């Protein structure tokens, strides 16, 4: 198998950046204020990222992408909350009004990471679950199939996420 030679400086910088991002997530998640904990986490995150990552060309970071990323996080959060209320409403009703099924939807996204984030966003949203991905198509288990038509299902499930992810990931 041919492996592309990586510039050691690029690999080192990539590992440091990834370790810094992982440390930031650790701090935000654990609310740790211990600098010694931060140092240990950073060192191990750096070593793991140095061993297991293969740096690629980073996409251009623009103000527009940053703004769309922040908006996407809020959009996803609001969508998750609304879906939680919808599923909770269905559960407390005496006759549980569901019409489950698997629908096929199509994505316009070309970026592998954008597609992965789309699949995970759909799965994070209560009432939907990404079951399979084949080419440009996602197979989604939907708690209440209101439309089996691919275009209509795509509009209801995918298009809200895609409008942000297209700008962020191209």
PDB file of C-alpha atoms in Angstrom:
ATOM      1  CA  UNK A   1       0.000   0.000   0.000  1.00  0.00           C
ATOM      2  CA  UNK A   2       1.428   3.391  -0.978  1.00  0.00           C
ATOM      3  CA  UNK A   3       1.529   5.834   1.852  1.00  0.00           C
ATOM      4  CA  UNK A   4       1.866   9.538   1.236  1.00  0.00           C
ATOM      5  CA  UNK A   5       4.898  11.100   2.919  1.00  0.00           C
ATOM      6  CA  UNK A   6       3.905  13.684   5.470  1.00  0.00           C
ATOM      7  CA  UNK A   7       6.037  16.660   6.360  1.00  0.00           C
ATOM      8  CA  UNK A   8       7.050  16.132  10.036  1.00  0.00           C
ATOM      9  CA  UNK A   9       6.396  19.795  10.855  1.00  0.00           C
ATOM     10  CA  UNK A  10       2.844  19.552   9.472  1.00  0.00           C
ATOM     11  CA  UNK A  11       2.218  16.375  11.457  1.00  0.00           C
ATOM     12  CA  UNK A  12       3.559  18.018  14.626  1.00  0.00           C
ATOM     13  CA  UNK A  13       1.435  21.159  14.189  1.00  0.00           C
ATOM     14  CA  UNK A  14      -1.648  19.049  13.413  1.00  0.00           C
ATOM     15  CA  UNK A  15      -1.066  16.957  16.546  1.00  0.00           C
ATOM     16  CA  UNK A  16      -0.664  20.067  18.708  1.00  0.00           C
ATOM     17  CA  UNK A  17      -3.849  21.628  17.302  1.00  0.00           C
ATOM     18  CA  UNK A  18      -5.853  18.441  17.769  1.00  0.00           C
ATOM     19  CA  UNK A  19      -4.529  18.026  21.306  1.00  0.00           C
ATOM     20  CA  UNK A  20      -5.503  21.634  22.079  1.00  0.00           C
ATOM     21  CA  UNK A  21      -9.035  21.082  20.762  1.00  0.00           C
ATOM     22  CA  UNK A  22      -9.378  17.851  22.745  1.00  0.00           C
ATOM     23  CA  UNK A  23      -8.102  19.626  25.864  1.00  0.00           C
ATOM     24  CA  UNK A  24     -10.664  22.385  25.345  1.00  0.00           C
ATOM     25  CA  UNK A  25     -13.460  19.803  25.106  1.00  0.00           C
ATOM     26  CA  UNK A  26     -12.146  18.148  28.274  1.00  0.00           C
ATOM     27  CA  UNK A  27     -12.137  21.449  30.155  1.00  0.00           C
ATOM     28  CA  UNK A  28     -15.628  22.355  28.978  1.00  0.00           C
ATOM     29  CA  UNK A  29     -17.003  18.907  29.723  1.00  0.00           C
ATOM     30  CA  UNK A  30     -15.364  18.289  33.119  1.00  0.00           C
ATOM     31  CA  UNK A  31     -15.230  21.886  34.396  1.00  0.00           C
ATOM     32  CA  UNK A  32     -11.724  21.060  35.609  1.00  0.00           C
ATOM     33  CA  UNK A  33      -9.665  23.930  36.987  1.00  0.00           C
ATOM     34  CA  UNK A  34      -6.588  21.881  37.714  1.00  0.00           C
ATOM     35  CA  UNK A  35      -3.657  22.956  35.548  1.00  0.00           C
ATOM     36  CA  UNK A  36      -1.870  19.689  36.305  1.00  0.00           C
ATOM     37  CA  UNK A  37      -4.881  17.782  34.908  1.00  0.00           C
ATOM     38  CA  UNK A  38      -4.793  20.005  31.827  1.00  0.00           C
ATOM     39  CA  UNK A  39      -1.090  19.289  31.310  1.00  0.00           C
ATOM     40  CA  UNK A  40      -1.555  15.521  31.599  1.00  0.00           C
ATOM     41  CA  UNK A  41      -4.588  15.525  29.283  1.00  0.00           C
ATOM     42  CA  UNK A  42      -2.738  17.674  26.739  1.00  0.00           C
ATOM     43  CA  UNK A  43       0.352  15.439  26.772  1.00  0.00           C
ATOM     44  CA  UNK A  44      -1.646  12.246  26.274  1.00  0.00           C
ATOM     45  CA  UNK A  45      -3.923  13.839  23.666  1.00  0.00           C
ATOM     46  CA  UNK A  46      -0.824  15.053  21.834  1.00  0.00           C
ATOM     47  CA  UNK A  47       0.818  11.612  21.901  1.00  0.00           C
ATOM     48  CA  UNK A  48      -2.346   9.847  20.734  1.00  0.00           C
ATOM     49  CA  UNK A  49      -2.956  12.368  17.968  1.00  0.00           C
ATOM     50  CA  UNK A  50       0.695  12.168  16.904  1.00  0.00           C
ATOM     51  CA  UNK A  51       0.468   8.381  16.565  1.00  0.00           C
ATOM     52  CA  UNK A  52      -3.022   8.003  15.107  1.00  0.00           C
ATOM     53  CA  UNK A  53      -3.656  10.993  12.848  1.00  0.00           C
ATOM     54  CA  UNK A  54      -2.701  11.552   9.260  1.00  0.00           C
ATOM     55  CA  UNK A  55      -2.846  15.275   8.602  1.00  0.00           C
ATOM     56  CA  UNK A  56      -4.531  16.415   5.445  1.00  0.00           C
ATOM     57  CA  UNK A  57      -4.892  19.820   3.930  1.00  0.00           C
ATOM     58  CA  UNK A  58      -7.086  21.818   6.262  1.00  0.00           C
ATOM     59  CA  UNK A  59     -10.105  23.498   4.694  1.00  0.00           C
ATOM     60  CA  UNK A  60     -10.043  27.266   4.556  1.00  0.00           C
ATOM     61  CA  UNK A  61     -11.467  28.767   7.702  1.00  0.00           C
ATOM     62  CA  UNK A  62     -13.548  31.847   6.996  1.00  0.00           C
ATOM     63  CA  UNK A  63     -15.713  34.093   9.117  1.00  0.00           C
ATOM     64  CA  UNK A  64     -18.764  32.878   7.183  1.00  0.00           C
ATOM     65  CA  UNK A  65     -17.982  29.229   8.044  1.00  0.00           C
ATOM     66  CA  UNK A  66     -17.499  30.100  11.703  1.00  0.00           C
ATOM     67  CA  UNK A  67     -20.793  31.998  11.844  1.00  0.00           C
ATOM     68  CA  UNK A  68     -22.635  29.162  10.073  1.00  0.00           C
ATOM     69  CA  UNK A  69     -21.078  26.648  12.481  1.00  0.00           C
ATOM     70  CA  UNK A  70     -22.369  28.558  15.495  1.00  0.00           C
ATOM     71  CA  UNK A  71     -25.795  28.930  13.888  1.00  0.00           C
ATOM     72  CA  UNK A  72     -25.784  25.197  13.056  1.00  0.00           C
ATOM     73  CA  UNK A  73     -25.126  24.280  16.689  1.00  0.00           C
ATOM     74  CA  UNK A  74     -28.097  26.398  17.786  1.00  0.00           C
ATOM     75  CA  UNK A  75     -30.272  25.032  14.964  1.00  0.00           C
ATOM     76  CA  UNK A  76     -29.397  21.445  15.914  1.00  0.00           C
ATOM     77  CA  UNK A  77     -30.075  22.153  19.598  1.00  0.00           C
ATOM     78  CA  UNK A  78     -33.482  23.692  18.854  1.00  0.00           C
ATOM     79  CA  UNK A  79     -34.357  20.824  16.500  1.00  0.00           C
ATOM     80  CA  UNK A  80     -33.376  18.253  19.158  1.00  0.00           C
ATOM     81  CA  UNK A  81     -35.503  19.994  21.798  1.00  0.00           C
ATOM     82  CA  UNK A  82     -38.529  20.223  19.467  1.00  0.00           C
ATOM     83  CA  UNK A  83     -38.136  16.560  18.528  1.00  0.00           C
ATOM     84  CA  UNK A  84     -37.888  15.569  22.188  1.00  0.00           C
ATOM     85  CA  UNK A  85     -41.197  17.267  22.902  1.00  0.00           C
ATOM     86  CA  UNK A  86     -42.753  15.588  19.857  1.00  0.00           C
ATOM     87  CA  UNK A  87     -41.604  12.115  20.939  1.00  0.00           C
ATOM     88  CA  UNK A  88     -42.646  12.780  24.559  1.00  0.00           C
ATOM     89  CA  UNK A  89     -46.094  13.875  23.342  1.00  0.00           C
ATOM     90  CA  UNK A  90     -46.424  10.643  21.389  1.00  0.00           C
ATOM     91  CA  UNK A  91     -45.424   8.549  24.397  1.00  0.00           C
ATOM     92  CA  UNK A  92     -47.922  10.076  26.830  1.00  0.00           C
ATOM     93  CA  UNK A  93     -50.891   9.815  24.475  1.00  0.00           C
ATOM     94  CA  UNK A  94     -53.129   6.833  25.209  1.00  0.00           C
ATOM     95  CA  UNK A  95     -52.801   5.339  21.732  1.00  0.00           C
ATOM     96  CA  UNK A  96     -49.167   6.267  20.922  1.00  0.00           C
ATOM     97  CA  UNK A  97     -49.634   7.859  17.482  1.00  0.00           C
ATOM     98  CA  UNK A  98     -46.718   6.472  15.511  1.00  0.00           C
ATOM     99  CA  UNK A  99     -46.285   5.265  11.967  1.00  0.00           C
ATOM    100  CA  UNK A 100     -42.713   3.931  11.944  1.00  0.00           C
ATOM    101  CA  UNK A 101     -40.828   3.069   8.811  1.00  0.00           C
ATOM    102  CA  UNK A 102     -37.645   3.488   6.858  1.00  0.00           C
ATOM    103  CA  UNK A 103     -37.452   6.221   4.225  1.00  0.00           C
ATOM    104  CA  UNK A 104     -34.769   6.988   1.678  1.00  0.00           C
ATOM    105  CA  UNK A 105     -33.527  10.566   1.481  1.00  0.00           C
ATOM    106  CA  UNK A 106     -30.913  12.128  -0.760  1.00  0.00           C
ATOM    107  CA  UNK A 107     -28.139  14.482   0.262  1.00  0.00           C
ATOM    108  CA  UNK A 108     -26.431  17.186  -1.780  1.00  0.00           C
ATOM    109  CA  UNK A 109     -23.363  17.146   0.459  1.00  0.00           C
ATOM    110  CA  UNK A 110     -20.099  16.018  -1.131  1.00  0.00           C
ATOM    111  CA  UNK A 111     -17.721  16.362   1.823  1.00  0.00           C
ATOM    112  CA  UNK A 112     -17.222  13.112   3.767  1.00  0.00           C
ATOM    113  CA  UNK A 113     -17.122  14.963   7.098  1.00  0.00           C
ATOM    114  CA  UNK A 114     -20.233  16.957   6.179  1.00  0.00           C
ATOM    115  CA  UNK A 115     -22.031  13.702   5.360  1.00  0.00           C
ATOM    116  CA  UNK A 116     -20.911  12.158   8.636  1.00  0.00           C
ATOM    117  CA  UNK A 117     -22.120  15.161  10.624  1.00  0.00           C
ATOM    118  CA  UNK A 118     -25.439  15.041   8.749  1.00  0.00           C
ATOM    119  CA  UNK A 119     -25.909  11.342   9.591  1.00  0.00           C
ATOM    120  CA  UNK A 120     -25.044  11.971  13.242  1.00  0.00           C
ATOM    121  CA  UNK A 121     -27.319  15.018  13.439  1.00  0.00           C
ATOM    122  CA  UNK A 122     -30.228  12.981  12.109  1.00  0.00           C
ATOM    123  CA  UNK A 123     -29.500  10.227  14.633  1.00  0.00           C
ATOM    124  CA  UNK A 124     -29.209  12.720  17.519  1.00  0.00           C
ATOM    125  CA  UNK A 125     -32.660  14.024  16.726  1.00  0.00           C
ATOM    126  CA  UNK A 126     -35.288  11.955  18.588  1.00  0.00           C
ATOM    127  CA  UNK A 127     -37.674  10.172  16.248  1.00  0.00           C
ATOM    128  CA  UNK A 128     -35.120   9.621  13.486  1.00  0.00           C
ATOM    129  CA  UNK A 129     -32.197   7.248  13.163  1.00  0.00           C
ATOM    130  CA  UNK A 130     -29.724   6.932  10.306  1.00  0.00           C
ATOM    131  CA  UNK A 131     -29.729   3.219   9.503  1.00  0.00           C
ATOM    132  CA  UNK A 132     -27.535   3.107   6.399  1.00  0.00           C
ATOM    133  CA  UNK A 133     -25.684   5.345   3.963  1.00  0.00           C
ATOM    134  CA  UNK A 134     -25.171   4.365   0.330  1.00  0.00           C
ATOM    135  CA  UNK A 135     -23.684   6.889  -2.091  1.00  0.00           C
ATOM    136  CA  UNK A 136     -25.871  10.023  -1.926  1.00  0.00           C
ATOM    137  CA  UNK A 137     -28.689   8.253  -0.084  1.00  0.00           C
ATOM    138  CA  UNK A 138     -29.432   7.882   3.605  1.00  0.00           C
ATOM    139  CA  UNK A 139     -31.870   5.311   4.905  1.00  0.00           C
ATOM    140  CA  UNK A 140     -33.615   6.796   7.902  1.00  0.00           C
ATOM    141  CA  UNK A 141     -35.850   5.065  10.433  1.00  0.00           C
ATOM    142  CA  UNK A 142     -38.553   7.623  11.111  1.00  0.00           C
ATOM    143  CA  UNK A 143     -40.972   7.364  14.041  1.00  0.00           C
ATOM    144  CA  UNK A 144     -43.838   8.880  12.062  1.00  0.00           C
ATOM    145  CA  UNK A 145     -43.493   8.471   8.316  1.00  0.00           C
ATOM    146  CA  UNK A 146     -45.633  11.275   6.967  1.00  0.00           C
ATOM    147  CA  UNK A 147     -44.291  11.008   3.433  1.00  0.00           C
ATOM    148  CA  UNK A 148     -42.616   8.087   1.647  1.00  0.00           C
ATOM    149  CA  UNK A 149     -41.764  10.231  -1.379  1.00  0.00           C
ATOM    150  CA  UNK A 150     -37.980  10.688  -1.443  1.00  0.00           C
ATOM    151  CA  UNK A 151     -38.114  14.413  -2.256  1.00  0.00           C
ATOM    152  CA  UNK A 152     -40.683  15.223   0.431  1.00  0.00           C
ATOM    153  CA  UNK A 153     -38.909  13.100   3.065  1.00  0.00           C
ATOM    154  CA  UNK A 154     -35.596  14.758   2.168  1.00  0.00           C
ATOM    155  CA  UNK A 155     -37.201  18.177   2.606  1.00  0.00           C
ATOM    156  CA  UNK A 156     -38.619  17.264   6.032  1.00  0.00           C
ATOM    157  CA  UNK A 157     -35.599  15.440   7.463  1.00  0.00           C
ATOM    158  CA  UNK A 158     -32.409  16.583   5.714  1.00  0.00           C
ATOM    159  CA  UNK A 159     -32.741  19.994   4.085  1.00  0.00           C
ATOM    160  CA  UNK A 160     -32.648  22.051   7.297  1.00  0.00           C
ATOM    161  CA  UNK A 161     -29.301  20.545   8.263  1.00  0.00           C
ATOM    162  CA  UNK A 162     -27.892  20.658   4.727  1.00  0.00           C
ATOM    163  CA  UNK A 163     -28.305  24.392   4.228  1.00  0.00           C
ATOM    164  CA  UNK A 164     -25.769  25.012   7.005  1.00  0.00           C
ATOM    165  CA  UNK A 165     -23.481  22.039   6.376  1.00  0.00           C
ATOM    166  CA  UNK A 166     -23.088  22.974   2.680  1.00  0.00           C
ATOM    167  CA  UNK A 167     -21.638  26.331   3.650  1.00  0.00           C
ATOM    168  CA  UNK A 168     -19.436  24.904   6.392  1.00  0.00           C
ATOM    169  CA  UNK A 169     -18.010  21.936   4.471  1.00  0.00           C
ATOM    170  CA  UNK A 170     -18.718  22.753   0.838  1.00  0.00           C
TER     171      UNK A 170
END
